[in-house]
GROMACS .gro file of N, CA and C in nm:
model
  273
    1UNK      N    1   0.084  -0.117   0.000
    1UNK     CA    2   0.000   0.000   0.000
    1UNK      C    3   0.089   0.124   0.000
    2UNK      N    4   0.054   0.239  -0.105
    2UNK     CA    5   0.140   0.351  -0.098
    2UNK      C    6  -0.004   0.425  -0.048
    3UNK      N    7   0.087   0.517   0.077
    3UNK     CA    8  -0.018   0.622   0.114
    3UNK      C    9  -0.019   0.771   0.044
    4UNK      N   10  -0.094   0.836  -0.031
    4UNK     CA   11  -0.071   0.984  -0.019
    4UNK      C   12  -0.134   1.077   0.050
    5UNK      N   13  -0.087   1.133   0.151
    5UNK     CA   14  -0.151   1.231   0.250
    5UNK      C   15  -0.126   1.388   0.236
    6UNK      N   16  -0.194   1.438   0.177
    6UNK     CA   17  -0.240   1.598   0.191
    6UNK      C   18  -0.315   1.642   0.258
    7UNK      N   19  -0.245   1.726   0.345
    7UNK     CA   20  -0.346   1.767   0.485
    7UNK      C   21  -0.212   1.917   0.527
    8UNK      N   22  -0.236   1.952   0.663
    8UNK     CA   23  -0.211   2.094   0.689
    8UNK      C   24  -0.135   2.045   0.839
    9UNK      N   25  -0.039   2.015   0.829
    9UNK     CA   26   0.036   2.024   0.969
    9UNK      C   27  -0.011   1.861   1.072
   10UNK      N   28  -0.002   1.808   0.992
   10UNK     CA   29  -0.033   1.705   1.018
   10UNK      C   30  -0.001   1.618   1.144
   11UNK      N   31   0.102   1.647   1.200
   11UNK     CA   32   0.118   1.616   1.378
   11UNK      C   33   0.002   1.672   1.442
   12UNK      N   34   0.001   1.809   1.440
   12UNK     CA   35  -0.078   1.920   1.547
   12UNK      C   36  -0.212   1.815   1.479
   13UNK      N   37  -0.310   1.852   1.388
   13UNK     CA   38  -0.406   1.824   1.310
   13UNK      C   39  -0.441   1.665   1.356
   14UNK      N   40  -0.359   1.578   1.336
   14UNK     CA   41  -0.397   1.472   1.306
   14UNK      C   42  -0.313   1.343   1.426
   15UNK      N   43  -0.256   1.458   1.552
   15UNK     CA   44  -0.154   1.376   1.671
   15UNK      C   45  -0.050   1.307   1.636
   16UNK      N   46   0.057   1.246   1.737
   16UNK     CA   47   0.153   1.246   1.680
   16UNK      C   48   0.127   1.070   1.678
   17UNK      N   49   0.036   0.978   1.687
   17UNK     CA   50   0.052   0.881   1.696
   17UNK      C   51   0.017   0.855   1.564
   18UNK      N   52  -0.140   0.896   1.540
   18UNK     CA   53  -0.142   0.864   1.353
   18UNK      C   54  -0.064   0.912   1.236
   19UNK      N   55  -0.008   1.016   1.284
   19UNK     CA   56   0.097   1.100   1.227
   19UNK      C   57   0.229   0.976   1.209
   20UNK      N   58   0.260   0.931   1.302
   20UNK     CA   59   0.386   0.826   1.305
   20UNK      C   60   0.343   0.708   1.240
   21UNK      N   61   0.222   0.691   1.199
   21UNK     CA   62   0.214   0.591   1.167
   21UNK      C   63   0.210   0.589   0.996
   22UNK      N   64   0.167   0.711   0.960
   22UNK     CA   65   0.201   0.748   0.821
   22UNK      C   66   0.366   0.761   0.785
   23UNK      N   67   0.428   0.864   0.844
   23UNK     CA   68   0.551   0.918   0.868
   23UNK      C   69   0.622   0.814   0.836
   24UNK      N   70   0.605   0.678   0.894
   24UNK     CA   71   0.708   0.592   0.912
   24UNK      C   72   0.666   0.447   0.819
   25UNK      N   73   0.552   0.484   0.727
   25UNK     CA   74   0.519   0.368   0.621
   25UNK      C   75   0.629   0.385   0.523
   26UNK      N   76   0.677   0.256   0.484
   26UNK     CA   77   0.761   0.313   0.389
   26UNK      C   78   0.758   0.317   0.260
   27UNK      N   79   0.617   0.311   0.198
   27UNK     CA   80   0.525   0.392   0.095
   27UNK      C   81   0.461   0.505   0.127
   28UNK      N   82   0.513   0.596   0.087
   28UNK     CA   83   0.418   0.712   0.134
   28UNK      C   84   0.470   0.832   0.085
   29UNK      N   85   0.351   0.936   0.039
   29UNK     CA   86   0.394   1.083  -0.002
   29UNK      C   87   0.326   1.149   0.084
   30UNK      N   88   0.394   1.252   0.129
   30UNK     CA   89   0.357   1.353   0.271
   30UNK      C   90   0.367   1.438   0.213
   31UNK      N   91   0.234   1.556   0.213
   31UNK     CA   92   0.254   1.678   0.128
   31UNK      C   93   0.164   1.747   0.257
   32UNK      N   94   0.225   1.865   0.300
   32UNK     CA   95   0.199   1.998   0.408
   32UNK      C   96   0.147   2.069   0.332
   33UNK      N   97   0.070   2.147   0.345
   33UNK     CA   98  -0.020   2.225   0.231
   33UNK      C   99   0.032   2.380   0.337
   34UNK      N  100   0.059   2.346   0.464
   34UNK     CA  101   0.091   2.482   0.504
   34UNK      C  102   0.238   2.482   0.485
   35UNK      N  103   0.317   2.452   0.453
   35UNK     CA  104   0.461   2.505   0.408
   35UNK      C  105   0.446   2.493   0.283
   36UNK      N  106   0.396   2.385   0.224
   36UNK     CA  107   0.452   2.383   0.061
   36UNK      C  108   0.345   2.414  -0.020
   37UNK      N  109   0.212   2.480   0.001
   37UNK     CA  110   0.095   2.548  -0.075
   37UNK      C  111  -0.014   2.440  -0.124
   38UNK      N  112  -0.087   2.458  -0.180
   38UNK     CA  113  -0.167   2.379  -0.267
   38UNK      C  114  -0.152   2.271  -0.423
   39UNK      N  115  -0.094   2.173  -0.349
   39UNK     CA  116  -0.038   2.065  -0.429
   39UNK      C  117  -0.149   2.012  -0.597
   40UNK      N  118  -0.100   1.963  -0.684
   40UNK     CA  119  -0.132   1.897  -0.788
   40UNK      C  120  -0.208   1.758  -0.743
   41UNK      N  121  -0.312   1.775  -0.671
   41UNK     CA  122  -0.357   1.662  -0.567
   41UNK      C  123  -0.363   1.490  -0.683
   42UNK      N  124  -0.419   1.497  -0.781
   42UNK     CA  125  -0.433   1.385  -0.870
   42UNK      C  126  -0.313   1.385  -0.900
   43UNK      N  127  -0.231   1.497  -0.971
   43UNK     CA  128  -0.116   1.431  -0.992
   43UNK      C  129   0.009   1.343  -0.918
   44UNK      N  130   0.014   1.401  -0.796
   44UNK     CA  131   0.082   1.345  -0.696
   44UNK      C  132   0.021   1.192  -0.675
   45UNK      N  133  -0.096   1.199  -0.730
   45UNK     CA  134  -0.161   1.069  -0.675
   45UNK      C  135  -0.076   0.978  -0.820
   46UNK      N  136  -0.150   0.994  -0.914
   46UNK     CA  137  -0.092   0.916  -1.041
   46UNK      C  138   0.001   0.872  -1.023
   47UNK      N  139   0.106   0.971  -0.982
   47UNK     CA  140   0.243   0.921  -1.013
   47UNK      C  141   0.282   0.841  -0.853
   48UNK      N  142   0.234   0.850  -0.759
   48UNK     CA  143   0.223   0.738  -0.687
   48UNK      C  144   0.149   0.627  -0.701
   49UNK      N  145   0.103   0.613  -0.799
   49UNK     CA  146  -0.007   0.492  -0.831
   49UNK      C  147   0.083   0.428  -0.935
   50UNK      N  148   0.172   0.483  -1.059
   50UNK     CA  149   0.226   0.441  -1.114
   50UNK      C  150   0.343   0.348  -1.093
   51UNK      N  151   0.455   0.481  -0.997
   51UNK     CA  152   0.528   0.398  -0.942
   51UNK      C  153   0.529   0.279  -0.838
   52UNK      N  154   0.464   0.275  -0.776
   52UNK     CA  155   0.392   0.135  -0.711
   52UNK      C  156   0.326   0.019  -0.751
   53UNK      N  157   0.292   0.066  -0.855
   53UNK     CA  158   0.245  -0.014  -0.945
   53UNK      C  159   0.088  -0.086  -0.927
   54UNK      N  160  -0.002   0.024  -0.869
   54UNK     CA  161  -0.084   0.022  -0.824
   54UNK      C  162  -0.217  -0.103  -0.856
   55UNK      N  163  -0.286  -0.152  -0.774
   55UNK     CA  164  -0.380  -0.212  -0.802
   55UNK      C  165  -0.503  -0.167  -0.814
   56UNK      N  166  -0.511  -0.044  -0.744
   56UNK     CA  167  -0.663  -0.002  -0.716
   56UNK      C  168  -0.608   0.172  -0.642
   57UNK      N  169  -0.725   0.235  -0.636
   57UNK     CA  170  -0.729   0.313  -0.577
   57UNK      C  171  -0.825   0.373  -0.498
   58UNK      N  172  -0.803   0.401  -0.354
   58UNK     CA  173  -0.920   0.438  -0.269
   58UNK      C  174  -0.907   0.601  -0.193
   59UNK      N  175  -1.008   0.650  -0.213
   59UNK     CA  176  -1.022   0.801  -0.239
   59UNK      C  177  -1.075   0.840  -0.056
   60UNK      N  178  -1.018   0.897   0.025
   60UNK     CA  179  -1.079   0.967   0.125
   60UNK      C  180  -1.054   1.114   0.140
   61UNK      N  181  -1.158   1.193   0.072
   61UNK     CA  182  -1.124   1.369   0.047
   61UNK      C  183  -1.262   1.383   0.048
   62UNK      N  184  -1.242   1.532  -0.015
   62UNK     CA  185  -1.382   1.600  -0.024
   62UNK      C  186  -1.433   1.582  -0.172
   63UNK      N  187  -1.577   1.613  -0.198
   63UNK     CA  188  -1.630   1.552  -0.301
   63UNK      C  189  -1.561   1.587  -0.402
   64UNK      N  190  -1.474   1.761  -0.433
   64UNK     CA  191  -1.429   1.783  -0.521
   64UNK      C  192  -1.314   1.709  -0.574
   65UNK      N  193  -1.195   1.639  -0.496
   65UNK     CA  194  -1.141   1.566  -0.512
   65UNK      C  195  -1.118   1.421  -0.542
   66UNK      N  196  -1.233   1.393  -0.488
   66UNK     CA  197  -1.294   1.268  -0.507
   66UNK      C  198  -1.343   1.231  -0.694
   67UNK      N  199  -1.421   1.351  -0.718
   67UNK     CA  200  -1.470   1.309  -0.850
   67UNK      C  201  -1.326   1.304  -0.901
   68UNK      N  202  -1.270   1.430  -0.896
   68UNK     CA  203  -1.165   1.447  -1.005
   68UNK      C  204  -1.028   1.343  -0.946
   69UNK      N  205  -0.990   1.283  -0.890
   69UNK     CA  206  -0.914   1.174  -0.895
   69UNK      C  207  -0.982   1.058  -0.972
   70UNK      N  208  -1.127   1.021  -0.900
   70UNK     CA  209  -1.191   0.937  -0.993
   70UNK      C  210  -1.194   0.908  -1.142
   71UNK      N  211  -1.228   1.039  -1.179
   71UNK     CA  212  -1.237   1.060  -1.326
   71UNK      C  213  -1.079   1.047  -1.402
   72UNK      N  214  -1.002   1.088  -1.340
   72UNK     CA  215  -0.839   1.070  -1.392
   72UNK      C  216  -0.815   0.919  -1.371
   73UNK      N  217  -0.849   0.852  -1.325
   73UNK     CA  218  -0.830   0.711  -1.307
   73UNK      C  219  -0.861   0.607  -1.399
   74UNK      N  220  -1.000   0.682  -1.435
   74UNK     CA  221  -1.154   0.595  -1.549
   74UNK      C  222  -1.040   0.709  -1.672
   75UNK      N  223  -0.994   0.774  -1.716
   75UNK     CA  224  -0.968   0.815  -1.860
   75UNK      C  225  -0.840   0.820  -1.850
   76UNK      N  226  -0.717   0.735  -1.759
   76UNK     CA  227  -0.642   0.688  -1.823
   76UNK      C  228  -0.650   0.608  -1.960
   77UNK      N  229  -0.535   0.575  -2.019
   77UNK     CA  230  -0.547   0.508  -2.183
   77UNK      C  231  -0.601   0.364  -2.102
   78UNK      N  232  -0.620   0.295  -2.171
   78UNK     CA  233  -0.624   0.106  -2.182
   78UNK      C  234  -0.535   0.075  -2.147
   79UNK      N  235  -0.550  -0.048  -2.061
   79UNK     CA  236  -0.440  -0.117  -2.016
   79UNK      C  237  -0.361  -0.056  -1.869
   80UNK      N  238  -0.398   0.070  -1.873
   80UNK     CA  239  -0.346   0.154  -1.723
   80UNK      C  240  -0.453   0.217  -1.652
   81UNK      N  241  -0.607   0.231  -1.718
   81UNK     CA  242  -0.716   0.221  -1.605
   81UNK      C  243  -0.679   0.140  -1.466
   82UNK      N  244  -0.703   0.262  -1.370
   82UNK     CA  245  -0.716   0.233  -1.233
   82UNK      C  246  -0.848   0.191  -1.166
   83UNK      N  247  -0.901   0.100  -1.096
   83UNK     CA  248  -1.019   0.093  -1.024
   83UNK      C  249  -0.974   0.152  -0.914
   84UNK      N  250  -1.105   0.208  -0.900
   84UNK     CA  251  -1.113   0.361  -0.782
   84UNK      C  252  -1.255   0.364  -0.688
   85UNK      N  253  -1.206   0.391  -0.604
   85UNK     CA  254  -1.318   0.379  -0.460
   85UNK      C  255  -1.302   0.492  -0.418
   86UNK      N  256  -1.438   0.546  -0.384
   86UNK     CA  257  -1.447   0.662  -0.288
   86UNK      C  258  -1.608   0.661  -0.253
   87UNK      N  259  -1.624   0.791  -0.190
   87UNK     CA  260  -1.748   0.798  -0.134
   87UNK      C  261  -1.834   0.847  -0.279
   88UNK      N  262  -1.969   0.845  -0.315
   88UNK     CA  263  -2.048   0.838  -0.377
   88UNK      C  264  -2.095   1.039  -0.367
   89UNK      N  265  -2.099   1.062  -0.271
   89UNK     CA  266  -2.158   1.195  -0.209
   89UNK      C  267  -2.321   1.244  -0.248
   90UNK      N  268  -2.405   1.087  -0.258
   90UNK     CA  269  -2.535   1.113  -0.318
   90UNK      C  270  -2.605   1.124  -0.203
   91UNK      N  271  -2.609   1.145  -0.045
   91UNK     CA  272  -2.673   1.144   0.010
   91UNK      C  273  -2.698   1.305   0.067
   0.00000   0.00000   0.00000
């Protein structure tokens, strides 16, 4: 499993125990949105999906992110379609 986590200070935010437990996977992209700004969120994802060589992909964000990782997943070419999970947001 490669993790990618975009979030905002992520010790303070998110404690230092779940924090360590990301921190110290040794798949994983850690992106601070408060030091390093507003990231290429799908892209960072892709190219961690690529290099891992991904099987699937599972989406926990907000709806806007959600579609649009989704949708980048479903219109890769053939043969590199990703199956993708996330929340639905129909309720």
């Amino acid at each position: 499993m490669h993790v990618v986590w975009i979030a905002r200070d992520h010790k303070y935010v998110y404690g230092d125990e779940i924090a360590g437990l990301v921190f110290n996977h040794p798949w994983r992209t850690i992106f601070d949105t408060g030091t390093d700004g507003k990231p290429d969120a799908v892209g960072l994802a892709l190219k961690a999906f690529d290099e891992f060589d991904a099987d699937a992909c599972f989406i926990v964000s907000n709806p806007f992110l959600t579609y649009a990782l989704g949708r980048a997943c479903k219109d890769r070419p053939a043969g590199h379609r990703l199956p993708c999970y996330g929340a639905t947001w129909d309720s």
